Coordinates of C-alpha atoms in Angstrom, one line a residue:
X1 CA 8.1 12.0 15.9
X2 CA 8.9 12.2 12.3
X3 CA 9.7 15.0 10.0
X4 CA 7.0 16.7 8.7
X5 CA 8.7 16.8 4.3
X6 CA 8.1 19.3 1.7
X7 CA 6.8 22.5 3.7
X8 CA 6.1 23.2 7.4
X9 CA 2.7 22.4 9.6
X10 CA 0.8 19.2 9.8
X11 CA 1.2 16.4 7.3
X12 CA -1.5 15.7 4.8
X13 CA 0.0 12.2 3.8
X14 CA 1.6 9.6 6.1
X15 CA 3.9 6.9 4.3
X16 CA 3.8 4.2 6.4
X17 CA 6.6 1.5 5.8
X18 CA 5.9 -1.9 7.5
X19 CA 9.6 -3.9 7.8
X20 CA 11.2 -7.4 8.4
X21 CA 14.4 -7.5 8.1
X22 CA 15.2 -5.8 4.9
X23 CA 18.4 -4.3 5.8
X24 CA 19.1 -4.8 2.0
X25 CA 17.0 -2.4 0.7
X26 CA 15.6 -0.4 4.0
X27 CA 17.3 2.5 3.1
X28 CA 16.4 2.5 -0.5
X29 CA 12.6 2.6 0.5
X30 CA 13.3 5.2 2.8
X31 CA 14.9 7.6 1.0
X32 CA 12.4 7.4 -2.0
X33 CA 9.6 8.2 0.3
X34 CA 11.7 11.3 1.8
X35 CA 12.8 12.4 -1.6
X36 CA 9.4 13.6 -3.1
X37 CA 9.2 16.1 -5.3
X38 CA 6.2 19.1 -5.1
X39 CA 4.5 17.1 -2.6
X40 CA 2.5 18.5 0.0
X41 CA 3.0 18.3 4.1
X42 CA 4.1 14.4 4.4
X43 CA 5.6 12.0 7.1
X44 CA 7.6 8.7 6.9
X45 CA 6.1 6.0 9.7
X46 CA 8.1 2.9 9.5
X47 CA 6.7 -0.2 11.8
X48 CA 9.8 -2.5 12.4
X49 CA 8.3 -5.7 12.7
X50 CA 10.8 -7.5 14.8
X51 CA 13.8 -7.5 12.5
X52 CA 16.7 -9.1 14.0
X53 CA 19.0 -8.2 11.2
X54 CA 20.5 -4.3 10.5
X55 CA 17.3 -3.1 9.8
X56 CA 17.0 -1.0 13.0
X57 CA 20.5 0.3 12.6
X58 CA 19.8 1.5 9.3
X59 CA 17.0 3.2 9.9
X60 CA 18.9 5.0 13.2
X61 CA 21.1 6.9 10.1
X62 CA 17.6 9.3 8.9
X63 CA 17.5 10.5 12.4
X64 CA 14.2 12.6 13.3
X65 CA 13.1 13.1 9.3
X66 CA 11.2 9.4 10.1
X67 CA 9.5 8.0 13.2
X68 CA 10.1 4.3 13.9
X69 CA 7.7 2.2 15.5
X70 CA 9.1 -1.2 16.9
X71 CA 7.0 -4.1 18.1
X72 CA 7.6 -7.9 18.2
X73 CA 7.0 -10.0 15.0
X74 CA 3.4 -9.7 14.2
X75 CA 3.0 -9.8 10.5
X76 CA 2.5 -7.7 8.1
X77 CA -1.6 -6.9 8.5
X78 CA -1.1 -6.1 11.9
X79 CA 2.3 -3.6 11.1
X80 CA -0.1 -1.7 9.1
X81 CA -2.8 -1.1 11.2
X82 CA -0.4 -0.3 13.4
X83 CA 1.4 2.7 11.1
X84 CA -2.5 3.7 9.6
X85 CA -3.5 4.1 13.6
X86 CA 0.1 6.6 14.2
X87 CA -0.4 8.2 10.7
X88 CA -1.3 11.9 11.5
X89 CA -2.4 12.9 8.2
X90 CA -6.1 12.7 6.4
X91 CA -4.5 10.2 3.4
X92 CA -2.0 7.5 4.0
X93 CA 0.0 5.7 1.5
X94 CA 1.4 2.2 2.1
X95 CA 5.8 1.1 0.9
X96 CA 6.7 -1.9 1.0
X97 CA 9.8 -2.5 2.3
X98 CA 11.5 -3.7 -0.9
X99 CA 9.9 -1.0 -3.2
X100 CA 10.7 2.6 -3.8
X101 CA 8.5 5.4 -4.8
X102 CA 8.7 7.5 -8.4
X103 CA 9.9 10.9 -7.2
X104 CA 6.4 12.4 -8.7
X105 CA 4.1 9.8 -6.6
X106 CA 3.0 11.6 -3.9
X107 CA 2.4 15.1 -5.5
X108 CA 0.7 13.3 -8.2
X109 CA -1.8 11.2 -5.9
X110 CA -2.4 14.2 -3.6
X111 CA -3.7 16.2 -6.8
X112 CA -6.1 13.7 -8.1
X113 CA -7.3 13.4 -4.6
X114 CA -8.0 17.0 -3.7
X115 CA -9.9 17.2 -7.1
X116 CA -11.9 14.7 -6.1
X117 CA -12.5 14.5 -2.3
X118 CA -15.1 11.5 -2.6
X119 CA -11.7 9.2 -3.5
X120 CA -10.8 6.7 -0.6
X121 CA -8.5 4.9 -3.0
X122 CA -6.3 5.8 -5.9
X123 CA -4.2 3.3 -7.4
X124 CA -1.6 3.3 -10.0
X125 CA 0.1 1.9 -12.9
X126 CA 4.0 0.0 -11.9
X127 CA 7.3 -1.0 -12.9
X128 CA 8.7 -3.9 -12.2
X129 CA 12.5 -3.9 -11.3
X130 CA 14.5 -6.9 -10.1
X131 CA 16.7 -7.1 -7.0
X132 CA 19.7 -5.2 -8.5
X133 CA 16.6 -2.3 -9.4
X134 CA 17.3 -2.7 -12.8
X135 CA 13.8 -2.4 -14.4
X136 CA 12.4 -5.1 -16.2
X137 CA 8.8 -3.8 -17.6
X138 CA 6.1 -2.0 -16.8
X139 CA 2.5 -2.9 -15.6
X140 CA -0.7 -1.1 -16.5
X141 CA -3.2 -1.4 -14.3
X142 CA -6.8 -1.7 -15.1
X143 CA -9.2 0.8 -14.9
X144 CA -13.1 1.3 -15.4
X145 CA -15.0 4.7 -14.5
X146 CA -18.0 1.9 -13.6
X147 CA -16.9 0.9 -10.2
X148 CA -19.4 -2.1 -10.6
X149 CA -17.4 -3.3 -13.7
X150 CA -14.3 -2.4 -12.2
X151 CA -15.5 -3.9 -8.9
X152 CA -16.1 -7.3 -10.9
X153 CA -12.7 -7.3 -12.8
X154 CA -11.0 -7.4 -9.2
X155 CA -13.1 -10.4 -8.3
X156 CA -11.2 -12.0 -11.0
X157 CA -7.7 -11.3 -9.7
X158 CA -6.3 -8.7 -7.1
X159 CA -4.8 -6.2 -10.0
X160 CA -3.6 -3.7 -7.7
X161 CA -0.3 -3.0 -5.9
X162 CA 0.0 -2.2 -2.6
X163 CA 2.8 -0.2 -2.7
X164 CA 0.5 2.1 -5.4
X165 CA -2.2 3.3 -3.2
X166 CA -3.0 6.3 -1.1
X167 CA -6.2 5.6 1.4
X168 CA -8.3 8.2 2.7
X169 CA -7.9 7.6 6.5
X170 CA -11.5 8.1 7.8
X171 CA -12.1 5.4 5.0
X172 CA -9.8 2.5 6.0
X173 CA -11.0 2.6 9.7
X174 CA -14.4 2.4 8.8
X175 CA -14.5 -0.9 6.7
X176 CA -12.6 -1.8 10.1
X177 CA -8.2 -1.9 8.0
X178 CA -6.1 -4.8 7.5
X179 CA -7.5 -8.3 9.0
X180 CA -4.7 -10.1 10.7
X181 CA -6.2 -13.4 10.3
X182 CA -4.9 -13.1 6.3
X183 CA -1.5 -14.3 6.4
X184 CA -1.5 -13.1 2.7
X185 CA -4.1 -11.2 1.2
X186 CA -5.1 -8.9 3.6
X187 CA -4.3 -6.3 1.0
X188 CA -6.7 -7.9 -1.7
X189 CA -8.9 -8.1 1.0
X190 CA -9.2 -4.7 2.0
X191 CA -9.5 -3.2 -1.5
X192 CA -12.8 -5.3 -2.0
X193 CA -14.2 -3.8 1.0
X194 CA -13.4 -0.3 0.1
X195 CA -14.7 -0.7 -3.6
X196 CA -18.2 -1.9 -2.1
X197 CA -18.6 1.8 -0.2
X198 CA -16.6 4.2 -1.5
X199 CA -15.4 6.2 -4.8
X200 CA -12.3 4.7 -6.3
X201 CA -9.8 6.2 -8.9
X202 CA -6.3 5.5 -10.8
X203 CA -3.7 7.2 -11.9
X204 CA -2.0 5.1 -15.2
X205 CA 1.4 6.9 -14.9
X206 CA 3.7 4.3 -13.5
X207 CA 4.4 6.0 -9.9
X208 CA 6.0 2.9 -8.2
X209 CA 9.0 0.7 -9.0
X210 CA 7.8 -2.5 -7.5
X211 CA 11.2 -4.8 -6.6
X212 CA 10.7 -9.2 -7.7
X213 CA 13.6 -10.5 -5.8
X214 CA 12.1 -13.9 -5.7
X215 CA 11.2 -14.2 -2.0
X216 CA 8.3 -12.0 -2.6
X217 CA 5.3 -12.8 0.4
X218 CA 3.3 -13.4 -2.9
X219 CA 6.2 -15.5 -4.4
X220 CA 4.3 -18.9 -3.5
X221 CA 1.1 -19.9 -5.9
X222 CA -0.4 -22.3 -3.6
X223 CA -0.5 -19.7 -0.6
X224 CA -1.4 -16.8 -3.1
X225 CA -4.6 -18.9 -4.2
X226 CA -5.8 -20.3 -1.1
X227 CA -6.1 -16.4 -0.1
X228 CA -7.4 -14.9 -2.8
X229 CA -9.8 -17.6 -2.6
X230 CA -10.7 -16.8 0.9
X231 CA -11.3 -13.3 0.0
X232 CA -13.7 -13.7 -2.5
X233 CA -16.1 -16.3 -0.5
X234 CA -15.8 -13.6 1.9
X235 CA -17.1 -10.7 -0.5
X236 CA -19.4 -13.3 -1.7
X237 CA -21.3 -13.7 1.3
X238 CA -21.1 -9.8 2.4
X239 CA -23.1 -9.4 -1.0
X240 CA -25.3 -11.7 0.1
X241 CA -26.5 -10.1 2.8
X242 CA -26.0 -6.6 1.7
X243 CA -27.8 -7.2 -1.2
X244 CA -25.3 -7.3 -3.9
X245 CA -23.6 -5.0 -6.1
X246 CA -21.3 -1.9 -4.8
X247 CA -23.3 1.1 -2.9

């Protein structure tokens, strides 16, 4: 099992890392999730996705402060699930692979969220750093205290990053997680169906250094609007027969 970080007892938040071979920056990720600052209880879940490179090696060096989870390539939806179903805390955050935490993000996201206990998602704002981790700029994401507006503006485009998000657990298994049938998306996908049920919230402090190395999964335009495509005609016909509009 992994470590339980900052403190003794159960953990509140799970980081869950889903990996394919990233042996370049594997350890990176790693060590910014361990290396919170004033967080809470937390555990590091890592899903190794069937890398084939030095992935698994790397990971073998932080020893019993993370538990890794192998299984045979499956994609990155399914990875997930897989680290949200092990997760033993209440609230779950989601690293990519190639991205590193802000040393603030997790004591930052687990105060707004114990403020405000009806939250199942908190995003935040991002930098952008290239594949050296030299930052480039910064993103701000949107935000709307009318879910419904807010809710609309993420028709138009999927504004938030993965990589910024804590989930309230209970939350993400009732609108039913990732879908594996999304190659790409599944993220986008998932959001949609948490802003038509539950409260939402943002943070705009840039928590999250968010790595563009080129042969990003959302790298390719065609791909990236077939999906996001596919995920609105889906929220489009679950308004439909729900009646419209966010509850």
């Amino acid at each position: 099992m992994s470590a339980v970080g900052a403190g003794t007892g159960s953990p509140l938040i799970s980081v869950v890392v889903p990996v394919y071979n990233h042996e370049r920056y594997i350890f990176e990720c790693v060590d910014s999730a361990l290396m919170q600052e004033g967080a809470p209880p937390f555990e590091v879940v890592v899903v190794d996705d069937g890398s084939t490179d030095r992935t698994p090696r790397i990971l073998q060096t932080f020893g019993p402060r993370i538990q890794v989870i192998r299984q045979p390539r499956s994609g990155a939806a399914t990875a997930l699930n897989r680290g949200f179903a092990a997760a033993r805390a209440p609230y779950v955050c989601w690293l990519s692979s190639d991205d590193r935490f802000e040393p603030g993000k997790l004591a930052a996201q687990w105060q707004y969220v114990t403020r405000r206990p009806c939250t199942a998602l908190c995003y935040t704002s991002f930098h952008v750093i290239d594949g050296h981790g030299v930052r480039q700029y910064t993103v701000d994401s949107p935000w709307d205290s009318d879910r419904n507006r807010l809710y609309a503006t993420l028709l138009e485009g999927c504004f938030i990053n993965g990589s910024t998000t804590i989930v309230r657990k209970d939350a993400f298994f009732q609108v039913g997680g990732f879908d594996p049938a999304l190659v790409q998306g599944h993220d986008y996908d998932l959001w949609l169906r948490l802003f038509e049920r539950y409260e939402v919230g943002c943070i705009p402090e840039p928590l999250l250094s968010y790595r563009w190395h080129g042969s990003n999964m959302s790298a390719n335009p065609a791909a990236d609007r077939y999906y996001s495509n596919l995920v609105r005609q889906r929220a489009a016909r679950r308004r439909q027969q729900f009646g419209g509009g966010t509850s």
